[in-house]
Amino acid sequence: MNIQRSNIWPILLLFLILAALFSPILFTSKIVRAPDILNEFYWGVYRSYGQPLWSMLKIDLSSAGWNPYINSGHTNDGGMVSMQFHLYQRLLFGLIPAPASVAWFMVLHLFIGGAGVYLYCRLAGCSRLAAFFGGFIFAFCTENASLINAGHVMKIATISYTPWVFYFLERGFGSNRWFYYLCTSMVLAFQFFNTHWQIAFYTCLAVAVYGMMRILEEIYAGEPLRKAGQTLLMGVVMVLFFMAASAISLAPLAGWSKDTNRGVHSGANQGKGGLDREEAMMWSLPPEETVSLVIPGLLGLSRQEGGDQPKPDQTYYWGRMVFTQTASYFGLLPWLLLPLPLLFKNDRITKVALVAVVGGLLFSMGKYTPFYQFLYDYLPGISRFRVPKMMLFMTAFGLAVLTARGIDLLRDEKTLSSPLLGRWFWWVLAFPLCLTVLHLVERLFGAAVREWLFDLLSRPTRYQQGVGLVSQRWLNLERETGIALALASLCSLLLLGVARHRLKAVPGILLLLVLLAGDLWRVNRQFLVLTDPPNRTETAVTPVMSLIKEQLQEGNPVVKPDKQVRAMVPEYRVLLLGNRDPMSYANAGIPVLFTSNAVQKRRWQEYLDAFSLQSSMPDMMNVRWVVLDEQVYEQHRDRFGDRYQPIFCQSGEVLLENRRVLPKAWLVTDLDIVNDPAARLERMKMPDFDPSRKALVESAPEISVVWSEKPGKVRLEQNQDELIRIQADVATSSLLVLGEKFQGGWKVTVDSRPAVIVPVNHILRGIYLTTGKHDVEFRFDPLPFRIGKWLTLAAFGVFVLFCVREWLFVRRGNSVT
């Protein structure tokens, strides 16, 4: 790859402009106020600053990543380990202190996406100025930039790779060289490593459409079938190489996801797996909201759930989606320029971009179109995701490319002298004319229209409700329509001025760029909401947390809290009731029973759905403490009874201790075989069910288990992240029950010999032990991760060889710029 030096300066300028436009979130001590950032992402990066360079660049593939502190043990079977390959991201967090590093991370990736669009446009023959327009639109359009408001950090990172995928793929088509196809595979793999798998999946769908269009073009152009066959072969190899390169993440996730609440056994999708139809299409773009592509605030602008109270002139989103944290706006200018490339440069690049625009919009409408309904029924993978609207990042890419080509056509004398230009003039004039009519209707017939739309205008939302909604929303409609009308009129005058030579081309186009930036900034600034960063230092540990930590460390030493690896994981867990942040406890080294996650393992989700505080379900998961508000405790004191005793109260928090909590492991000889999951869960909820004496299993025991009052003793020897060692002195053949999730990937040995882990009480692990003393060792070592790791490393090795070959190729002066 040879990026010409003349392209460096526009890319650098794009970075500087984005840094200036996003300066409110970059150059501040505050942090973006988004729950996903405050409660999740910030936790993983705030201690990264100032680490030694070798630590930032270190890659450790020895562990599949079992986290015992969140969600009673959490993993993706190694699917997240691949994030370590993003060394530049780790350097950013190590060199820039949090919270600033979080904002820089998001803006950096918006810039990376914009730079990819710039190079793609240059490859398509656009001038530097036109390509700059394209890159700026992709990086700064509200559809992408408002993801900052939602805190979708890794979604932004994943989207940023998409233009680079198409850049290398187009180079592969143009040069017919394996190197660029393999580059495409590697970019797809690294996009997948960003862990937003829905965006990665959608990108793969777009690549498939892109490739089919290329092959059909070759056939239609009369190329020999051998040429189309060769392109198809290279595409197949590209897909296989992508699967090998991403195997370290893809292989574990493929197995792990099957047994989740969206997996093949979930039953949600009529037993086929995935989400049911309604949930999978919950965030579909209602057709009427396409008007918001021109009038961005027509249905209100979302801010943030649980955020600030709306000001009198603010109107939050009140459309038909459940809620939204973003706005689907790309600027008005791209729509005005859209017909130019369709009229004057209708080649494959234009067709690809148009398919991206139209296909992205059609796909995003989800349940409102037969198209998506068909895909849901027949295209594997679609039913695993619930936000069809997310496909609009492809619309952003297509609009950016078409805008760049339109800008070049504004400077082309042949185009400006063509009779076809009149058609475009009518299009440009239609925008302000239509908006004028709409604005007049709102002003002249407002009362009648408000009455007609009363039910919709008065619909309460999570943000706003009350009798004043109708007038407030109507005033917002009028204001936003007026702003769009003024903007459309100004854009049309500038465009017609350039086309009619009333304005010099370059100055006029630069004025259009300024206007576009102002248009997008007006909307984007509504989504750059800041707050004070959470205090994540040791002083942030509350008195309740301090007391829990003291009790956990009694006989269970933990290494210094500033180190990442603890010698022993605490034996007991805490259950947080109310709105407390479980990550603050986990970060302090206190295991928590539950942390929110949209995708859970099926058994665990069923356990959570059936969970009862008054049953034995907390006991067997080692829940020793419950934390809740003092006021709530006083109101419901009788419900907690003598079992949950208050042991501490300060700052409005009450700490209850569960007097019936079970140890990490125990022996049971009274077994009941219960095959039906619902029946097991009902039994576990009964007040008389005692898991310390009875166990519910799903098949007959592999050894003869005889009931005994005293089956033996168990001692926890070692409890680390991925290793648990237990000494068992068994008086009579028994079932050893471990207070940990039954989870694939865990292996067990008894006296160094492999044994079988069986599910107990629906959610726990168990193994059968014969009489005598035994050394039992549980170790997390999923096979898909091990296989995937070596496939990925092998693919990386092959790619390095191709890179060396390419370097030698360039040295001989054979590079294609």
PDB file of C-alpha atoms in Angstrom, residues 522-761:
ATOM      1  CA  ARG A 522     -25.939  22.455  15.599  1.00  0.00           C
ATOM      2  CA  VAL A 523     -27.371  18.969  15.936  1.00  0.00           C
ATOM      3  CA  ASN A 524     -24.296  17.169  17.269  1.00  0.00           C
ATOM      4  CA  ARG A 525     -23.797  19.520  20.205  1.00  0.00           C
ATOM      5  CA  GLN A 526     -27.114  18.291  21.607  1.00  0.00           C
ATOM      6  CA  PHE A 527     -25.461  14.911  22.098  1.00  0.00           C
ATOM      7  CA  LEU A 528     -22.197  15.992  23.723  1.00  0.00           C
ATOM      8  CA  VAL A 529     -23.457  15.964  27.308  1.00  0.00           C
ATOM      9  CA  LEU A 530     -20.823  15.952  30.064  1.00  0.00           C
ATOM     10  CA  THR A 531     -20.756  15.205  33.774  1.00  0.00           C
ATOM     11  CA  ASP A 532     -18.199  14.892  36.531  1.00  0.00           C
ATOM     12  CA  PRO A 533     -16.225  11.643  36.272  1.00  0.00           C
ATOM     13  CA  PRO A 534     -16.903   9.000  38.893  1.00  0.00           C
ATOM     14  CA  ASN A 535     -14.287   8.851  41.610  1.00  0.00           C
ATOM     15  CA  ARG A 536     -12.530   5.546  41.007  1.00  0.00           C
ATOM     16  CA  THR A 537      -9.695   5.972  43.482  1.00  0.00           C
ATOM     17  CA  GLU A 538      -9.468   3.920  46.634  1.00  0.00           C
ATOM     18  CA  THR A 539     -11.121   6.778  48.538  1.00  0.00           C
ATOM     19  CA  ALA A 540     -14.274   6.010  46.562  1.00  0.00           C
ATOM     20  CA  VAL A 541     -14.738   2.798  48.540  1.00  0.00           C
ATOM     21  CA  THR A 542     -17.811   3.278  50.715  1.00  0.00           C
ATOM     22  CA  PRO A 543     -17.928   2.269  54.401  1.00  0.00           C
ATOM     23  CA  VAL A 544     -20.128  -0.695  53.476  1.00  0.00           C
ATOM     24  CA  MET A 545     -17.606  -1.848  50.884  1.00  0.00           C
ATOM     25  CA  SER A 546     -14.756  -1.441  53.382  1.00  0.00           C
ATOM     26  CA  LEU A 547     -16.504  -3.664  55.909  1.00  0.00           C
ATOM     27  CA  ILE A 548     -17.205  -6.340  53.279  1.00  0.00           C
ATOM     28  CA  LYS A 549     -13.578  -6.261  52.142  1.00  0.00           C
ATOM     29  CA  GLU A 550     -12.357  -6.673  55.721  1.00  0.00           C
ATOM     30  CA  GLN A 551     -14.524  -9.730  56.213  1.00  0.00           C
ATOM     31  CA  LEU A 552     -13.516 -11.182  52.837  1.00  0.00           C
ATOM     32  CA  GLN A 553      -9.829 -10.837  53.615  1.00  0.00           C
ATOM     33  CA  GLU A 554     -10.070 -12.698  56.902  1.00  0.00           C
ATOM     34  CA  GLY A 555      -8.161 -15.869  56.099  1.00  0.00           C
ATOM     35  CA  ASN A 556      -8.319 -15.038  52.415  1.00  0.00           C
ATOM     36  CA  PRO A 557      -5.394 -12.712  51.616  1.00  0.00           C
ATOM     37  CA  VAL A 558      -5.551 -10.563  48.510  1.00  0.00           C
ATOM     38  CA  VAL A 559      -2.533  -8.945  46.895  1.00  0.00           C
ATOM     39  CA  LYS A 560      -2.254  -5.167  46.629  1.00  0.00           C
ATOM     40  CA  PRO A 561      -5.305  -3.662  44.929  1.00  0.00           C
ATOM     41  CA  ASP A 562      -3.246  -1.806  42.324  1.00  0.00           C
ATOM     42  CA  LYS A 563      -2.254  -5.112  40.737  1.00  0.00           C
ATOM     43  CA  GLN A 564      -4.372  -6.823  38.153  1.00  0.00           C
ATOM     44  CA  VAL A 565      -4.056 -10.431  39.382  1.00  0.00           C
ATOM     45  CA  ARG A 566      -5.261 -11.395  42.855  1.00  0.00           C
ATOM     46  CA  ALA A 567      -3.818 -14.373  44.682  1.00  0.00           C
ATOM     47  CA  MET A 568      -7.209 -15.590  45.871  1.00  0.00           C
ATOM     48  CA  VAL A 569     -10.714 -14.736  44.717  1.00  0.00           C
ATOM     49  CA  PRO A 570     -13.020 -14.151  47.722  1.00  0.00           C
ATOM     50  CA  GLU A 571     -15.298 -17.051  48.532  1.00  0.00           C
ATOM     51  CA  TYR A 572     -18.525 -15.079  48.986  1.00  0.00           C
ATOM     52  CA  ARG A 573     -20.609 -12.687  46.886  1.00  0.00           C
ATOM     53  CA  VAL A 574     -22.744  -9.610  47.448  1.00  0.00           C
ATOM     54  CA  LEU A 575     -26.213  -8.853  46.050  1.00  0.00           C
ATOM     55  CA  LEU A 576     -26.935  -5.181  45.375  1.00  0.00           C
ATOM     56  CA  LEU A 577     -30.545  -4.006  45.472  1.00  0.00           C
ATOM     57  CA  GLY A 578     -31.681  -0.683  44.032  1.00  0.00           C
ATOM     58  CA  ASN A 579     -29.629   1.473  41.683  1.00  0.00           C
ATOM     59  CA  ARG A 580     -26.175   0.724  43.051  1.00  0.00           C
ATOM     60  CA  ASP A 581     -23.304   0.277  40.646  1.00  0.00           C
ATOM     61  CA  PRO A 582     -22.144  -3.366  40.826  1.00  0.00           C
ATOM     62  CA  MET A 583     -18.947  -2.497  38.939  1.00  0.00           C
ATOM     63  CA  SER A 584     -17.724  -0.348  41.829  1.00  0.00           C
ATOM     64  CA  TYR A 585     -17.869  -3.444  44.059  1.00  0.00           C
ATOM     65  CA  ALA A 586     -16.273  -5.709  41.444  1.00  0.00           C
ATOM     66  CA  ASN A 587     -13.502  -3.184  40.878  1.00  0.00           C
ATOM     67  CA  ALA A 588     -12.840  -3.155  44.640  1.00  0.00           C
ATOM     68  CA  GLY A 589     -12.327  -6.924  44.589  1.00  0.00           C
ATOM     69  CA  ILE A 590     -15.812  -7.883  45.810  1.00  0.00           C
ATOM     70  CA  PRO A 591     -17.613 -10.506  43.685  1.00  0.00           C
ATOM     71  CA  VAL A 592     -21.190  -9.546  42.826  1.00  0.00           C
ATOM     72  CA  LEU A 593     -24.057 -11.862  42.006  1.00  0.00           C
ATOM     73  CA  PHE A 594     -25.408  -9.956  39.024  1.00  0.00           C
ATOM     74  CA  THR A 595     -24.321  -7.341  36.500  1.00  0.00           C
ATOM     75  CA  SER A 596     -26.518  -6.311  33.612  1.00  0.00           C
ATOM     76  CA  ASN A 597     -25.814  -7.868  30.229  1.00  0.00           C
ATOM     77  CA  ALA A 598     -28.164  -8.099  27.247  1.00  0.00           C
ATOM     78  CA  VAL A 599     -26.777 -11.532  26.323  1.00  0.00           C
ATOM     79  CA  GLN A 600     -26.668 -14.110  29.129  1.00  0.00           C
ATOM     80  CA  LYS A 601     -26.117 -17.841  29.212  1.00  0.00           C
ATOM     81  CA  ARG A 602     -29.448 -19.602  29.041  1.00  0.00           C
ATOM     82  CA  ARG A 603     -29.276 -21.398  32.393  1.00  0.00           C
ATOM     83  CA  TRP A 604     -28.112 -18.264  34.152  1.00  0.00           C
ATOM     84  CA  GLN A 605     -30.897 -16.156  32.647  1.00  0.00           C
ATOM     85  CA  GLU A 606     -33.471 -18.733  33.752  1.00  0.00           C
ATOM     86  CA  TYR A 607     -31.990 -18.676  37.249  1.00  0.00           C
ATOM     87  CA  LEU A 608     -32.218 -14.864  37.337  1.00  0.00           C
ATOM     88  CA  ASP A 609     -35.799 -14.906  36.058  1.00  0.00           C
ATOM     89  CA  ALA A 610     -36.811 -17.312  38.836  1.00  0.00           C
ATOM     90  CA  PHE A 611     -34.635 -15.746  41.556  1.00  0.00           C
ATOM     91  CA  SER A 612     -36.248 -15.304  44.957  1.00  0.00           C
ATOM     92  CA  LEU A 613     -34.486 -13.680  47.901  1.00  0.00           C
ATOM     93  CA  GLN A 614     -36.550 -15.761  50.329  1.00  0.00           C
ATOM     94  CA  SER A 615     -35.543 -19.075  48.744  1.00  0.00           C
ATOM     95  CA  SER A 616     -32.246 -20.937  48.990  1.00  0.00           C
ATOM     96  CA  MET A 617     -31.166 -19.598  45.585  1.00  0.00           C
ATOM     97  CA  PRO A 618     -28.925 -16.882  47.093  1.00  0.00           C
ATOM     98  CA  ASP A 619     -27.389 -19.378  49.563  1.00  0.00           C
ATOM     99  CA  MET A 620     -26.065 -21.800  46.964  1.00  0.00           C
ATOM    100  CA  MET A 621     -24.514 -18.948  44.927  1.00  0.00           C
ATOM    101  CA  ASN A 622     -22.543 -17.875  48.021  1.00  0.00           C
ATOM    102  CA  VAL A 623     -24.465 -14.616  48.519  1.00  0.00           C
ATOM    103  CA  ARG A 624     -23.366 -13.634  52.007  1.00  0.00           C
ATOM    104  CA  TRP A 625     -24.332  -9.932  51.912  1.00  0.00           C
ATOM    105  CA  VAL A 626     -27.215  -7.856  50.644  1.00  0.00           C
ATOM    106  CA  VAL A 627     -26.864  -4.076  50.273  1.00  0.00           C
ATOM    107  CA  LEU A 628     -29.889  -1.772  49.994  1.00  0.00           C
ATOM    108  CA  ASP A 629     -31.231   1.653  50.979  1.00  0.00           C
ATOM    109  CA  GLU A 630     -31.974   2.180  54.637  1.00  0.00           C
ATOM    110  CA  GLN A 631     -35.428   3.544  53.837  1.00  0.00           C
ATOM    111  CA  VAL A 632     -36.312   0.510  51.710  1.00  0.00           C
ATOM    112  CA  TYR A 633     -35.082  -1.819  54.446  1.00  0.00           C
ATOM    113  CA  GLU A 634     -37.234  -0.112  57.079  1.00  0.00           C
ATOM    114  CA  GLN A 635     -40.301  -0.372  54.836  1.00  0.00           C
ATOM    115  CA  HIS A 636     -39.790  -4.092  54.170  1.00  0.00           C
ATOM    116  CA  ARG A 637     -38.004  -5.205  57.336  1.00  0.00           C
ATOM    117  CA  ASP A 638     -40.457  -8.049  57.933  1.00  0.00           C
ATOM    118  CA  ARG A 639     -39.656  -9.632  54.558  1.00  0.00           C
ATOM    119  CA  PHE A 640     -36.021 -10.136  55.507  1.00  0.00           C
ATOM    120  CA  GLY A 641     -36.839 -11.816  58.834  1.00  0.00           C
ATOM    121  CA  ASP A 642     -34.108 -13.341  60.998  1.00  0.00           C
ATOM    122  CA  ARG A 643     -32.288 -14.794  58.002  1.00  0.00           C
ATOM    123  CA  TYR A 644     -30.900 -11.479  56.719  1.00  0.00           C
ATOM    124  CA  GLN A 645     -29.504  -9.655  59.737  1.00  0.00           C
ATOM    125  CA  PRO A 646     -28.429  -5.981  59.563  1.00  0.00           C
ATOM    126  CA  ILE A 647     -24.791  -5.706  60.610  1.00  0.00           C
ATOM    127  CA  PHE A 648     -23.963  -2.176  59.449  1.00  0.00           C
ATOM    128  CA  CYS A 649     -25.757   1.030  58.492  1.00  0.00           C
ATOM    129  CA  GLN A 650     -24.159   4.262  57.320  1.00  0.00           C
ATOM    130  CA  SER A 651     -24.767   6.996  54.728  1.00  0.00           C
ATOM    131  CA  GLY A 652     -28.250   5.659  54.038  1.00  0.00           C
ATOM    132  CA  GLU A 653     -27.010   2.145  53.186  1.00  0.00           C
ATOM    133  CA  VAL A 654     -27.796  -1.019  55.096  1.00  0.00           C
ATOM    134  CA  LEU A 655     -25.621  -4.125  54.960  1.00  0.00           C
ATOM    135  CA  LEU A 656     -27.455  -7.373  55.647  1.00  0.00           C
ATOM    136  CA  GLU A 657     -25.701 -10.671  56.296  1.00  0.00           C
ATOM    137  CA  ASN A 658     -27.223 -13.908  55.039  1.00  0.00           C
ATOM    138  CA  ARG A 659     -27.018 -16.370  57.940  1.00  0.00           C
ATOM    139  CA  ARG A 660     -27.791 -19.362  55.674  1.00  0.00           C
ATOM    140  CA  VAL A 661     -25.106 -18.809  53.056  1.00  0.00           C
ATOM    141  CA  LEU A 662     -23.348 -21.974  51.917  1.00  0.00           C
ATOM    142  CA  PRO A 663     -19.596 -22.358  51.501  1.00  0.00           C
ATOM    143  CA  LYS A 664     -17.884 -22.538  48.117  1.00  0.00           C
ATOM    144  CA  ALA A 665     -18.228 -26.351  48.044  1.00  0.00           C
ATOM    145  CA  TRP A 666     -20.109 -29.031  49.976  1.00  0.00           C
ATOM    146  CA  LEU A 667     -21.069 -32.724  49.773  1.00  0.00           C
ATOM    147  CA  VAL A 668     -24.583 -34.069  49.163  1.00  0.00           C
ATOM    148  CA  THR A 669     -25.929 -37.616  49.156  1.00  0.00           C
ATOM    149  CA  ASP A 670     -29.679 -36.993  48.767  1.00  0.00           C
ATOM    150  CA  LEU A 671     -30.324 -36.675  45.012  1.00  0.00           C
ATOM    151  CA  ASP A 672     -33.468 -36.118  42.959  1.00  0.00           C
ATOM    152  CA  ILE A 673     -33.472 -36.524  39.182  1.00  0.00           C
ATOM    153  CA  VAL A 674     -35.500 -33.677  37.625  1.00  0.00           C
ATOM    154  CA  ASN A 675     -35.229 -33.298  33.852  1.00  0.00           C
ATOM    155  CA  ASP A 676     -37.628 -30.400  33.355  1.00  0.00           C
ATOM    156  CA  PRO A 677     -35.900 -26.985  33.848  1.00  0.00           C
ATOM    157  CA  ALA A 678     -39.092 -25.260  34.973  1.00  0.00           C
ATOM    158  CA  ALA A 679     -39.730 -27.991  37.559  1.00  0.00           C
ATOM    159  CA  ARG A 680     -36.182 -27.674  38.890  1.00  0.00           C
ATOM    160  CA  LEU A 681     -36.501 -23.937  39.308  1.00  0.00           C
ATOM    161  CA  GLU A 682     -39.866 -24.287  41.054  1.00  0.00           C
ATOM    162  CA  ARG A 683     -38.399 -26.806  43.488  1.00  0.00           C
ATOM    163  CA  MET A 684     -35.488 -24.474  44.208  1.00  0.00           C
ATOM    164  CA  LYS A 685     -37.898 -21.634  45.052  1.00  0.00           C
ATOM    165  CA  MET A 686     -39.760 -23.720  47.675  1.00  0.00           C
ATOM    166  CA  PRO A 687     -39.039 -22.682  51.290  1.00  0.00           C
ATOM    167  CA  ASP A 688     -38.265 -26.249  52.367  1.00  0.00           C
ATOM    168  CA  PHE A 689     -35.623 -26.888  49.678  1.00  0.00           C
ATOM    169  CA  ASP A 690     -32.232 -27.161  51.382  1.00  0.00           C
ATOM    170  CA  PRO A 691     -29.357 -27.376  48.868  1.00  0.00           C
ATOM    171  CA  SER A 692     -26.906 -28.295  51.624  1.00  0.00           C
ATOM    172  CA  ARG A 693     -28.723 -31.641  52.017  1.00  0.00           C
ATOM    173  CA  LYS A 694     -30.472 -32.210  48.662  1.00  0.00           C
ATOM    174  CA  ALA A 695     -29.346 -31.803  45.057  1.00  0.00           C
ATOM    175  CA  LEU A 696     -31.386 -31.729  41.869  1.00  0.00           C
ATOM    176  CA  VAL A 697     -29.584 -33.522  39.038  1.00  0.00           C
ATOM    177  CA  GLU A 698     -30.572 -34.158  35.437  1.00  0.00           C
ATOM    178  CA  SER A 699     -29.454 -37.760  34.937  1.00  0.00           C
ATOM    179  CA  ALA A 700     -28.740 -40.825  36.994  1.00  0.00           C
ATOM    180  CA  PRO A 701     -25.485 -40.657  39.011  1.00  0.00           C
ATOM    181  CA  GLU A 702     -22.471 -42.455  37.556  1.00  0.00           C
ATOM    182  CA  ILE A 703     -21.701 -44.056  40.929  1.00  0.00           C
ATOM    183  CA  SER A 704     -23.843 -45.518  43.678  1.00  0.00           C
ATOM    184  CA  VAL A 705     -24.662 -42.684  46.075  1.00  0.00           C
ATOM    185  CA  VAL A 706     -26.028 -43.755  49.482  1.00  0.00           C
ATOM    186  CA  TRP A 707     -27.660 -41.224  51.775  1.00  0.00           C
ATOM    187  CA  SER A 708     -25.597 -40.255  54.800  1.00  0.00           C
ATOM    188  CA  GLU A 709     -26.062 -37.652  57.516  1.00  0.00           C
ATOM    189  CA  LYS A 710     -22.336 -36.864  57.453  1.00  0.00           C
ATOM    190  CA  PRO A 711     -20.962 -37.502  53.945  1.00  0.00           C
ATOM    191  CA  GLY A 712     -17.599 -35.922  54.699  1.00  0.00           C
ATOM    192  CA  LYS A 713     -15.664 -32.653  54.771  1.00  0.00           C
ATOM    193  CA  VAL A 714     -14.570 -30.209  52.061  1.00  0.00           C
ATOM    194  CA  ARG A 715     -11.844 -27.571  52.229  1.00  0.00           C
ATOM    195  CA  LEU A 716     -11.216 -24.816  49.654  1.00  0.00           C
ATOM    196  CA  GLU A 717      -7.477 -24.791  48.941  1.00  0.00           C
ATOM    197  CA  GLN A 718      -7.182 -22.377  46.050  1.00  0.00           C
ATOM    198  CA  ASN A 719      -9.653 -20.031  44.348  1.00  0.00           C
ATOM    199  CA  GLN A 720      -8.110 -18.094  41.487  1.00  0.00           C
ATOM    200  CA  ASP A 721      -9.588 -16.615  38.338  1.00  0.00           C
ATOM    201  CA  GLU A 722      -9.410 -19.800  36.278  1.00  0.00           C
ATOM    202  CA  LEU A 723      -8.313 -22.360  38.852  1.00  0.00           C
ATOM    203  CA  ILE A 724     -10.194 -23.773  41.838  1.00  0.00           C
ATOM    204  CA  ARG A 725      -8.628 -26.490  44.026  1.00  0.00           C
ATOM    205  CA  ILE A 726     -10.559 -28.390  46.673  1.00  0.00           C
ATOM    206  CA  GLN A 727      -9.556 -31.043  49.192  1.00  0.00           C
ATOM    207  CA  ALA A 728     -12.399 -33.473  49.866  1.00  0.00           C
ATOM    208  CA  ASP A 729     -12.462 -36.095  52.631  1.00  0.00           C
ATOM    209  CA  VAL A 730     -15.419 -38.245  51.558  1.00  0.00           C
ATOM    210  CA  ALA A 731     -16.956 -40.592  54.134  1.00  0.00           C
ATOM    211  CA  THR A 732     -19.400 -42.122  51.671  1.00  0.00           C
ATOM    212  CA  SER A 733     -19.796 -41.816  47.914  1.00  0.00           C
ATOM    213  CA  SER A 734     -21.259 -38.336  47.347  1.00  0.00           C
ATOM    214  CA  LEU A 735     -21.902 -35.496  44.954  1.00  0.00           C
ATOM    215  CA  LEU A 736     -19.508 -32.596  45.393  1.00  0.00           C
ATOM    216  CA  VAL A 737     -21.411 -29.352  44.676  1.00  0.00           C
ATOM    217  CA  LEU A 738     -19.505 -26.187  43.783  1.00  0.00           C
ATOM    218  CA  GLY A 739     -21.117 -22.772  44.260  1.00  0.00           C
ATOM    219  CA  GLU A 740     -20.113 -21.712  40.742  1.00  0.00           C
ATOM    220  CA  LYS A 741     -21.932 -21.612  37.416  1.00  0.00           C
ATOM    221  CA  PHE A 742     -22.195 -24.702  35.277  1.00  0.00           C
ATOM    222  CA  GLN A 743     -20.344 -23.374  32.244  1.00  0.00           C
ATOM    223  CA  GLY A 744     -18.746 -24.964  29.213  1.00  0.00           C
ATOM    224  CA  GLY A 745     -14.994 -24.640  29.049  1.00  0.00           C
ATOM    225  CA  TRP A 746     -14.361 -25.754  32.626  1.00  0.00           C
ATOM    226  CA  LYS A 747     -12.484 -29.028  33.039  1.00  0.00           C
ATOM    227  CA  VAL A 748     -12.059 -31.018  36.247  1.00  0.00           C
ATOM    228  CA  THR A 749      -9.558 -33.575  37.468  1.00  0.00           C
ATOM    229  CA  VAL A 750      -9.865 -35.780  40.537  1.00  0.00           C
ATOM    230  CA  ASP A 751      -6.471 -36.890  41.825  1.00  0.00           C
ATOM    231  CA  SER A 752      -4.989 -35.742  38.480  1.00  0.00           C
ATOM    232  CA  ARG A 753      -7.426 -37.890  36.480  1.00  0.00           C
ATOM    233  CA  PRO A 754     -10.101 -36.318  34.231  1.00  0.00           C
ATOM    234  CA  ALA A 755     -13.650 -36.405  35.561  1.00  0.00           C
ATOM    235  CA  VAL A 756     -17.067 -35.240  34.360  1.00  0.00           C
ATOM    236  CA  ILE A 757     -18.781 -32.053  35.513  1.00  0.00           C
ATOM    237  CA  VAL A 758     -22.570 -32.418  35.857  1.00  0.00           C
ATOM    238  CA  PRO A 759     -25.175 -29.655  36.274  1.00  0.00           C
ATOM    239  CA  VAL A 760     -26.627 -29.447  39.784  1.00  0.00           C
ATOM    240  CA  ASN A 761     -29.590 -27.363  40.919  1.00  0.00           C
TER     241      ASN A 761
END
